[in-house]
Structure formats: structure tokens, C-alpha cells
């Protein structure tokens, strides 16, 4: 089992460019999440999907959109990147809300 | 709303010494509590969790934590640390009305 996979591992963008971060899980989990990690702030939830077909805003959704493509895949899109979105992005999944979350290896994003 | 405070941003300790990483939370309802560990350039992985029952919870790698409801704390302990325990540790809280909320993290630095 690969668990949770994320692509790309690292990306550099210019201000205003767009990109999509991909996430997939092979554990048949219902719930998936996108977080950003910034120094000293822990992880902050951007969006989550409680189950296939649903998505909801987390703590810091502004500037992002998500798509739950199917049960396995949950993508995060930056429509117009800003330097404030420079961060490490983690995808996670769990059997249900409140369950143990399993994390991917992360995507380092630098916006110039 | 709930919040999580990890009182120490960094904890230096010598190898084979005991360590305690402190975590306090605020929530008006029953919670689930988690400790996650993040090794350099990796995603988070679960160390241990408290859902209900015994307040002393044992996890992987010799770590344990004690849930103290009256003090709203969930401190992490290990009686003897190894160099390989050098990592960042995150406390997290979940309740049904909110999503998983992470503390700011504590960087454990084990010195030889």
C-alpha cells in the first residue's frame, strides 16, 4: 500500500500563476483533508471532504478551491498564487471525521 | 471553538534523559486527543491517541501520554530518549463540532 501520495513534491510559481496539487489515497477512506504548514503555526485546515461528493471550508480557505474527484482523489487548486501561499501543503485521509488521519509526504510551494 | 497550546516551541535534551512535551487544550465538550510526530522532510504520523477509557495512553516508540480532564492537558512523556527521537511533535484535538485542531508544534532536539 502506498498510503497517501502527493504530487508534485516541490513547485516554484510566480505571483498570479495557477496550479493544482494532487492527492490520492489507497486505503478506501471516506474523508480527506488539505492542510498548510507554516513555521510556529502547526497545521491549519484549508478544506476537507467528509465523504465522496462533499467538500467544506476549513480554517483558511481563501485563495484555494478543491475537487473531490472520486473516493481516492482530492485536489487543491490555487487560481492566482500569492507570496502568502508559500508553504508546505499536506494532504491527509481518514476512515471518517474524527478518525486517525494519515498524511502524505507534503508539497513544498514557493511563490515568488 | 477549540484551541491547542503547546507550551514549548523547542525542547533540548540529552540522550537517555527523560522528556515531557506539554499540551493544553480548550474545549467545552468531550474531545479526542492525538499526538503526531513529524521527522524532517516527512509527513505526520500518529504516535498515540486518546478516545475514551484509561487516561494513560501508550503509543509507538516508547511514548506515553496522560489525559487530565480537570487540567485540560495531554502531556507526552518518554522515560529515556534516543537520538532518533529528534523530530517535531504536534498535539491535536478533535470534537464533533469542529475539525482536528493542531498545536503549534514542539521541536525535540536530542543531543549525544
Tab-separated table of N, CA, C and O in Angstrom, chain A residues 33 35 37 39-45 48 90 97-106 108, chain B residues 32 34 36 38 40-46 49 51 88 90 94 99-105:
chain	number	residue	atom	x	y	z
A	33	UNK	N	-8.460	15.598	3.484
A	33	UNK	CA	-8.182	16.924	4.014
A	33	UNK	C	-6.988	17.556	3.288
A	33	UNK	O	-6.086	16.854	2.845
A	35	UNK	N	-4.150	20.574	4.320
A	35	UNK	CA	-3.602	21.466	5.325
A	35	UNK	C	-2.444	22.254	4.727
A	35	UNK	O	-1.780	21.806	3.798
A	37	UNK	N	1.194	24.051	6.311
A	37	UNK	CA	2.050	24.108	7.492
A	37	UNK	C	3.003	25.276	7.352
A	37	UNK	O	3.782	25.352	6.389
A	39	UNK	N	5.800	27.805	9.740
A	39	UNK	CA	6.598	27.725	10.980
A	39	UNK	C	5.871	28.321	12.188
A	39	UNK	O	5.350	29.440	12.116
A	40	UNK	N	5.856	27.562	13.273
A	40	UNK	CA	5.271	28.037	14.522
A	40	UNK	C	3.757	28.032	14.575
A	40	UNK	O	3.169	28.377	15.601
A	41	UNK	N	3.109	27.639	13.469
A	41	UNK	CA	1.637	27.708	13.439
A	41	UNK	C	0.996	26.333	13.350
A	41	UNK	O	-0.219	26.233	13.192
A	42	UNK	N	1.782	25.295	13.410
A	42	UNK	CA	1.212	23.968	13.289
A	42	UNK	C	0.611	23.769	11.911
A	42	UNK	O	1.060	24.372	10.927
A	43	UNK	N	-0.399	22.926	11.827
A	43	UNK	CA	-1.098	22.702	10.572
A	43	UNK	C	-2.447	23.394	10.642
A	43	UNK	O	-3.149	23.289	11.645
A	44	UNK	N	-2.817	24.053	9.573
A	44	UNK	CA	-4.117	24.705	9.500
A	44	UNK	C	-4.922	24.111	8.351
A	44	UNK	O	-4.412	23.960	7.238
A	45	UNK	N	-6.170	23.825	8.628
A	45	UNK	CA	-7.024	23.143	7.658
A	45	UNK	C	-7.516	24.124	6.604
A	45	UNK	O	-8.074	25.178	6.931
A	48	UNK	N	-11.785	20.383	3.526
A	48	UNK	CA	-11.906	18.957	3.762
A	48	UNK	C	-13.106	18.403	3.004
A	48	UNK	O	-13.984	19.157	2.559
A	90	UNK	N	0.002	19.659	3.000
A	90	UNK	CA	-0.172	18.244	3.299
A	90	UNK	C	-1.607	17.824	3.014
A	90	UNK	O	-2.567	18.513	3.372
A	97	UNK	N	-14.655	11.354	9.797
A	97	UNK	CA	-14.256	12.524	10.578
A	97	UNK	C	-13.993	12.096	12.015
A	97	UNK	O	-14.779	11.346	12.591
A	98	UNK	N	-12.884	12.574	12.587
A	98	UNK	CA	-12.529	12.204	13.946
A	98	UNK	C	-11.642	10.980	14.031
A	98	UNK	O	-11.108	10.677	15.093
A	99	UNK	N	-11.488	10.272	12.936
A	99	UNK	CA	-10.609	9.114	12.921
A	99	UNK	C	-9.162	9.514	12.774
A	99	UNK	O	-8.847	10.669	12.474
A	100	UNK	N	-8.287	8.552	12.969
A	100	UNK	CA	-6.859	8.810	12.792
A	100	UNK	C	-6.602	9.268	11.368
A	100	UNK	O	-7.064	8.634	10.408
A	101	UNK	N	-5.876	10.355	11.229
A	101	UNK	CA	-5.560	10.855	9.901
A	101	UNK	C	-4.189	10.354	9.463
A	101	UNK	O	-3.253	10.315	10.257
A	102	UNK	N	-4.092	9.978	8.192
A	102	UNK	CA	-2.856	9.511	7.590
A	102	UNK	C	-2.408	10.563	6.582
A	102	UNK	O	-3.201	10.975	5.732
A	103	UNK	N	-1.149	10.962	6.703
A	103	UNK	CA	-0.658	12.102	5.938
A	103	UNK	C	0.227	11.674	4.769
A	103	UNK	O	0.959	10.690	4.848
A	104	UNK	N	0.171	12.480	3.704
A	104	UNK	CA	1.101	12.344	2.612
A	104	UNK	C	2.426	13.007	2.958
A	104	UNK	O	2.570	13.620	4.020
A	105	UNK	N	3.403	12.915	2.042
A	105	UNK	CA	4.741	13.442	2.318
A	105	UNK	C	4.864	14.951	2.165
A	105	UNK	O	5.882	15.524	2.550
A	106	UNK	N	3.846	15.597	1.607
A	106	UNK	CA	3.867	17.046	1.507
A	106	UNK	C	4.340	17.571	0.164
A	106	UNK	O	5.054	16.894	-0.576
A	108	UNK	N	6.128	21.171	-1.178
A	108	UNK	CA	6.707	22.483	-0.832
A	108	UNK	C	6.426	23.436	-1.970
A	108	UNK	O	6.842	23.179	-3.104
B	32	UNK	N	-11.454	14.112	21.483
B	32	UNK	CA	-10.453	13.094	21.213
B	32	UNK	C	-9.118	13.836	21.154
B	32	UNK	O	-9.041	14.953	20.644
B	34	UNK	N	-4.814	13.628	20.289
B	34	UNK	CA	-3.811	12.939	19.466
B	34	UNK	C	-2.444	13.581	19.655
B	34	UNK	O	-2.331	14.782	19.910
B	36	UNK	N	1.002	13.577	17.167
B	36	UNK	CA	1.620	13.174	15.905
B	36	UNK	C	3.102	13.567	15.951
B	36	UNK	O	3.479	14.543	16.595
B	38	UNK	N	6.543	14.371	13.390
B	38	UNK	CA	6.987	14.678	12.033
B	38	UNK	C	8.513	14.663	11.992
B	38	UNK	O	9.165	15.524	12.596
B	40	UNK	N	12.100	15.034	9.858
B	40	UNK	CA	12.485	16.024	8.845
B	40	UNK	C	12.076	15.613	7.443
B	40	UNK	O	12.288	14.475	7.027
B	41	UNK	N	11.445	16.565	6.753
B	41	UNK	CA	11.039	16.396	5.345
B	41	UNK	C	10.072	15.239	5.138
B	41	UNK	O	10.069	14.612	4.066
B	42	UNK	N	9.262	14.958	6.141
B	42	UNK	CA	8.253	13.910	6.011
B	42	UNK	C	6.893	14.438	6.445
B	42	UNK	O	6.777	15.526	7.011
B	43	UNK	N	5.863	13.659	6.181
B	43	UNK	CA	4.536	13.970	6.680
B	43	UNK	C	4.413	13.568	8.139
B	43	UNK	O	5.351	13.066	8.746
B	44	UNK	N	3.237	13.819	8.698
B	44	UNK	CA	2.996	13.479	10.108
B	44	UNK	C	2.566	12.021	10.219
B	44	UNK	O	1.889	11.485	9.339
B	45	UNK	N	2.934	11.396	11.328
B	45	UNK	CA	2.453	10.049	11.614
B	45	UNK	C	1.980	9.987	13.064
B	45	UNK	O	2.525	10.661	13.934
B	46	UNK	N	0.991	9.157	13.308
B	46	UNK	CA	0.373	9.087	14.621
B	46	UNK	C	1.297	8.408	15.627
B	46	UNK	O	1.833	7.337	15.369
B	49	UNK	N	-3.171	8.099	20.651
B	49	UNK	CA	-4.428	8.836	20.700
B	49	UNK	C	-5.225	8.432	21.924
B	49	UNK	O	-5.103	7.299	22.418
B	51	UNK	N	-9.217	8.297	23.040
B	51	UNK	CA	-10.616	8.432	22.632
B	51	UNK	C	-11.526	8.346	23.855
B	51	UNK	O	-12.471	9.123	23.992
B	88	UNK	N	9.707	16.910	15.199
B	88	UNK	CA	8.723	17.866	15.695
B	88	UNK	C	7.473	17.087	16.089
B	88	UNK	O	7.037	16.177	15.377
B	90	UNK	N	3.429	17.209	17.402
B	90	UNK	CA	2.218	18.016	17.357
B	90	UNK	C	1.117	17.364	18.186
B	90	UNK	O	0.811	16.181	17.998
B	94	UNK	N	-9.767	16.921	18.647
B	94	UNK	CA	-10.946	16.826	17.782
B	94	UNK	C	-12.193	16.731	18.648
B	94	UNK	O	-12.220	16.022	19.654
B	99	UNK	N	-13.282	20.516	13.449
B	99	UNK	CA	-12.342	19.605	12.845
B	99	UNK	C	-11.135	19.447	13.756
B	99	UNK	O	-11.080	20.005	14.841
B	100	UNK	N	-10.167	18.647	13.296
B	100	UNK	CA	-8.948	18.435	14.065
B	100	UNK	C	-8.171	19.745	14.137
B	100	UNK	O	-7.898	20.370	13.112
B	101	UNK	N	-7.836	20.166	15.356
B	101	UNK	CA	-7.093	21.410	15.568
B	101	UNK	C	-5.721	21.064	16.113
B	101	UNK	O	-5.618	20.344	17.114
B	102	UNK	N	-4.681	21.589	15.477
B	102	UNK	CA	-3.306	21.284	15.864
B	102	UNK	C	-2.703	22.403	16.704
B	102	UNK	O	-3.010	23.588	16.511
B	103	UNK	N	-1.811	22.022	17.610
B	103	UNK	CA	-0.983	22.990	18.288
B	103	UNK	C	0.150	23.432	17.370
B	103	UNK	O	0.308	22.920	16.267
B	104	UNK	N	0.937	24.392	17.849
B	104	UNK	CA	1.994	24.964	17.031
B	104	UNK	C	3.221	24.081	16.863
B	104	UNK	O	4.095	24.387	16.057
B	105	UNK	N	3.291	22.994	17.621
B	105	UNK	CA	4.406	22.065	17.488
B	105	UNK	C	5.504	22.321	18.507
B	105	UNK	O	5.718	23.455	18.949
